[in-house]
mmCIF file of C-alpha atoms in Angstrom:
data_model
loop_
_atom_site.group_PDB
_atom_site.id
_atom_site.type_symbol
_atom_site.label_atom_id
_atom_site.label_comp_id
_atom_site.label_asym_id
_atom_site.label_seq_id
_atom_site.Cartn_x
_atom_site.Cartn_y
_atom_site.Cartn_z
ATOM 1 C CA MET P 1 17.366 -1.050 -7.582
ATOM 2 C CA GLN P 2 19.602 -2.587 -4.992
ATOM 3 C CA VAL P 3 17.919 -4.252 -2.036
ATOM 4 C CA PRO P 4 20.226 -4.031 0.996
ATOM 5 C CA HIS P 5 20.716 -7.070 3.193
ATOM 6 C CA ASP P 6 18.027 -7.200 5.918
ATOM 7 C CA ALA P 7 15.909 -4.567 4.131
ATOM 8 C CA VAL P 8 12.150 -4.832 4.469
ATOM 9 C CA VAL P 9 10.235 -4.893 1.188
ATOM 10 C CA VAL P 10 6.510 -4.200 1.410
ATOM 11 C CA VAL P 11 4.433 -5.256 -1.580
ATOM 12 C CA ALA P 12 0.918 -3.865 -1.277
ATOM 13 C CA ASP P 13 -2.220 -2.841 -3.045
ATOM 14 C CA GLY P 14 -5.514 -1.694 -1.564
ATOM 15 C CA ARG P 15 -6.400 -5.194 -0.338
ATOM 16 C CA LYS P 16 -3.200 -7.187 0.164
ATOM 17 C CA MET P 17 0.076 -6.543 1.918
ATOM 18 C CA LEU P 18 3.183 -8.680 1.963
ATOM 19 C CA PHE P 19 6.150 -8.005 4.260
ATOM 20 C CA LEU P 20 9.366 -9.493 2.920
ATOM 21 C CA ARG P 21 12.893 -9.326 4.336
ATOM 22 C CA ASN P 22 16.031 -9.656 2.239
ATOM 23 C CA GLU P 23 18.099 -12.549 3.588
ATOM 24 C CA GLY P 24 20.485 -12.182 0.653
ATOM 25 C CA ASP P 25 22.717 -9.304 -0.354
ATOM 26 C CA ALA P 26 22.093 -6.191 -2.449
ATOM 27 C CA ARG P 27 23.023 -7.870 -5.737
ATOM 28 C CA ASN P 28 21.389 -11.235 -5.052
ATOM 29 C CA PRO P 29 18.248 -10.641 -3.021
ATOM 30 C CA ASN P 30 16.635 -13.565 -1.262
ATOM 31 C CA LEU P 31 13.285 -12.220 -0.103
ATOM 32 C CA GLN P 32 11.603 -14.204 2.658
ATOM 33 C CA VAL P 33 7.965 -13.704 3.647
ATOM 34 C CA GLU P 34 7.566 -12.298 7.164
ATOM 35 C CA LYS P 35 3.904 -11.392 7.123
ATOM 36 C CA LYS P 36 0.943 -11.559 4.764
ATOM 37 C CA VAL P 37 -2.277 -9.575 5.268
ATOM 38 C CA ILE P 38 -5.407 -9.774 3.118
ATOM 39 C CA ASP P 39 -8.303 -7.387 3.711
ATOM 40 C CA LYS P 40 -11.293 -9.722 3.558
ATOM 41 C CA HIS P 41 -13.712 -6.938 4.481
ATOM 42 C CA ASN P 42 -13.610 -5.106 1.169
ATOM 43 C CA PRO P 43 -16.181 -6.475 -1.271
ATOM 44 C CA SER P 44 -16.595 -4.897 -4.684
ATOM 45 C CA HIS P 45 -18.133 -1.425 -4.884
ATOM 46 C CA HIS P 46 -21.330 -2.882 -6.359
ATOM 47 C CA ASP P 47 -21.776 -5.119 -3.320
ATOM 48 C CA GLN P 48 -21.217 -2.222 -0.915
ATOM 49 C CA ALA P 49 -23.322 0.499 -2.574
ATOM 50 C CA THR P 50 -27.009 0.214 -1.968
ATOM 51 C CA ASP P 51 -28.350 3.193 -3.873
ATOM 52 C CA LEU P 52 -27.675 5.364 -6.883
ATOM 53 C CA ALA P 53 -25.982 8.731 -6.630
ATOM 54 C CA GLY P 54 -28.321 11.432 -5.426
ATOM 55 C CA GLY P 55 -29.293 14.709 -6.959
ATOM 56 C CA ALA P 56 -29.605 18.137 -5.452
ATOM 57 C CA SER P 57 -31.393 21.220 -6.553
ATOM 58 C CA SER P 58 -31.863 24.682 -5.219
ATOM 59 C CA THR P 59 -35.198 26.367 -4.743
ATOM 60 C CA ARG P 60 -33.508 29.656 -5.635
ATOM 61 C CA GLY P 61 -32.443 28.528 -9.105
ATOM 62 C CA GLY P 62 -28.688 28.271 -9.139
ATOM 63 C CA GLY P 63 -26.135 28.740 -6.455
ATOM 64 C CA GLN P 64 -23.920 26.106 -4.924
ATOM 65 C CA TRP P 65 -26.370 23.215 -5.370
ATOM 66 C CA GLY P 66 -28.306 24.434 -8.392
ATOM 67 C CA GLY P 67 -29.400 21.572 -10.608
ATOM 68 C CA GLY P 68 -26.317 19.441 -10.022
ATOM 69 C CA SER P 69 -25.914 15.854 -9.090
ATOM 70 C CA MET P 70 -23.834 14.364 -6.329
ATOM 71 C CA GLU P 71 -21.186 11.870 -7.257
ATOM 72 C CA GLU P 72 -21.632 8.334 -6.036
ATOM 73 C CA VAL P 73 -19.341 7.403 -3.167
ATOM 74 C CA ASP P 74 -16.902 4.656 -4.116
ATOM 75 C CA PHE P 75 -16.984 2.539 -0.960
ATOM 76 C CA HIS P 76 -14.478 0.064 -2.380
ATOM 77 C CA GLN P 77 -11.942 2.867 -2.960
ATOM 78 C CA LEU P 78 -12.575 4.280 0.519
ATOM 79 C CA GLU P 79 -11.821 0.864 1.996
ATOM 80 C CA GLU P 80 -8.648 0.551 -0.091
ATOM 81 C CA ASP P 81 -7.534 3.983 1.154
ATOM 82 C CA ARG P 82 -8.223 2.888 4.744
ATOM 83 C CA PHE P 83 -6.172 -0.274 4.190
ATOM 84 C CA ALA P 84 -3.267 1.826 2.842
ATOM 85 C CA ALA P 85 -3.452 4.035 5.952
ATOM 86 C CA GLU P 86 -3.346 0.908 8.148
ATOM 87 C CA THR P 87 -0.320 -0.328 6.216
ATOM 88 C CA ALA P 88 1.440 3.004 6.820
ATOM 89 C CA ALA P 89 0.572 2.769 10.538
ATOM 90 C CA LEU P 90 2.095 -0.711 10.699
ATOM 91 C CA LEU P 91 5.251 0.586 8.990
ATOM 92 C CA LYS P 92 5.423 3.384 11.566
ATOM 93 C CA GLU P 93 5.009 0.952 14.455
ATOM 94 C CA ARG P 94 7.796 -1.278 13.150
ATOM 95 C CA ALA P 95 10.079 1.702 12.450
ATOM 96 C CA LEU P 96 9.606 3.011 15.999
ATOM 97 C CA ARG P 97 10.559 -0.465 17.294
ATOM 98 C CA GLN P 98 13.750 -0.273 15.172
ATOM 99 C CA ASP P 99 12.583 -3.360 13.268
ATOM 100 C CA TYR P 100 14.214 -2.255 10.002
ATOM 101 C CA GLU P 101 16.854 0.153 8.751
ATOM 102 C CA SER P 102 15.962 0.090 5.063
ATOM 103 C CA LEU P 103 12.501 -0.012 3.486
ATOM 104 C CA ILE P 104 11.361 -0.497 -0.092
ATOM 105 C CA ILE P 105 7.696 -0.114 -1.066
ATOM 106 C CA VAL P 106 6.198 -1.790 -4.142
ATOM 107 C CA ALA P 107 2.621 -0.721 -4.892
ATOM 108 C CA PRO P 108 0.386 0.433 -7.735
ATOM 109 C CA PRO P 109 0.626 4.210 -8.301
ATOM 110 C CA LYS P 110 -2.717 4.989 -6.648
ATOM 111 C CA THR P 111 -1.907 2.929 -3.532
ATOM 112 C CA LEU P 112 1.601 4.365 -3.408
ATOM 113 C CA GLY P 113 0.134 7.875 -3.437
ATOM 114 C CA GLU P 114 -2.209 7.010 -0.585
ATOM 115 C CA LEU P 115 0.610 5.429 1.432
ATOM 116 C CA ARG P 116 2.743 8.560 1.007
ATOM 117 C CA LYS P 117 0.022 10.666 2.616
ATOM 118 C CA HIS P 118 0.442 8.648 5.813
ATOM 119 C CA TYR P 119 4.220 8.115 6.041
ATOM 120 C CA HIS P 120 5.581 8.979 9.479
ATOM 121 C CA LYS P 121 8.987 10.705 9.612
ATOM 122 C CA GLU P 122 10.600 7.513 10.935
ATOM 123 C CA VAL P 123 9.253 5.628 7.908
ATOM 124 C CA SER P 124 10.344 8.323 5.439
ATOM 125 C CA ASP P 125 13.835 8.357 6.967
ATOM 126 C CA ARG P 126 14.196 4.610 6.304
ATOM 127 C CA LEU P 127 12.638 4.626 2.832
ATOM 128 C CA THR P 128 15.340 3.680 0.323
ATOM 129 C CA GLY P 129 13.153 2.976 -2.687
ATOM 130 C CA GLU P 130 9.679 2.828 -4.186
ATOM 131 C CA LEU P 131 8.447 0.932 -7.207
ATOM 132 C CA ALA P 132 5.100 2.007 -8.656
ATOM 133 C CA LYS P 133 3.943 -1.408 -9.841
ATOM 134 C CA ASP P 134 1.268 -3.918 -8.848
ATOM 135 C CA LEU P 135 3.126 -7.096 -7.915
ATOM 136 C CA THR P 136 0.854 -8.427 -5.160
ATOM 137 C CA GLY P 137 -0.223 -11.447 -7.185
ATOM 138 C CA HIS P 138 3.283 -12.359 -8.326
ATOM 139 C CA PRO P 139 5.661 -14.964 -6.910
ATOM 140 C CA VAL P 140 8.534 -13.723 -4.746
ATOM 141 C CA SER P 141 11.078 -14.590 -7.463
ATOM 142 C CA GLU P 142 9.334 -12.181 -9.877
ATOM 143 C CA ILE P 143 9.293 -9.462 -7.204
ATOM 144 C CA GLU P 144 13.056 -9.923 -6.755
ATOM 145 C CA GLN P 145 13.604 -9.625 -10.516
ATOM 146 C CA ALA P 146 11.381 -6.538 -10.801
ATOM 147 C CA LEU P 147 13.350 -4.834 -8.034
ATOM 148 C CA LEU P 148 16.686 -5.680 -9.665
ATOM 149 C CA LYS P 149 15.488 -4.253 -13.009
ATOM 150 C CA ALA P 150 14.119 -1.043 -11.442
ATOM 151 C CA GLU P 151 16.290 2.040 -11.443
#
C-alpha cells in the first residue's frame, strides 16, 4: 500500500492510538509520531466485573425469559468500543479542521469494525487505506514495512 506524502496513519487497538504523519514519499515512507494516546482507564474484564452472570426464569414456564441465563457483560470490551468511538471522533474533528487529506487506519479486525461504525463522511472521504492488523506494540519502522507490503 502506498502511503502518500503528508498522509496521516492511525495505528490503534482498543486501548492505544498512535497518530503518525508521513514525512517521506509514497514509496519511501518516513512516519513521524504526532500523538500517542493510551487508555489507562480500562483494566482487565476480571478487574471490572464484580459478579457472575445472572439467571432469569419465568413464573409462567417458558416465554421470553423461560429458564435462560443472561450473558455476562464484558466491561473490558465495552471500554475498548468506547475508545474506538473516541478515536473516530478525533479523526472527525481533525478532518473538519482540514488537518489531513489522506488517512490510513491500521487496527485489529475487531477494532477496525468498531471504528467503521463511527466514521463521519469527512473521514470516509479521506480514507485511502485500511490494514486489519494489530501493530500497536511495534516500532514505527515495522509499521512502515507492513504498510509497504500490504496490497
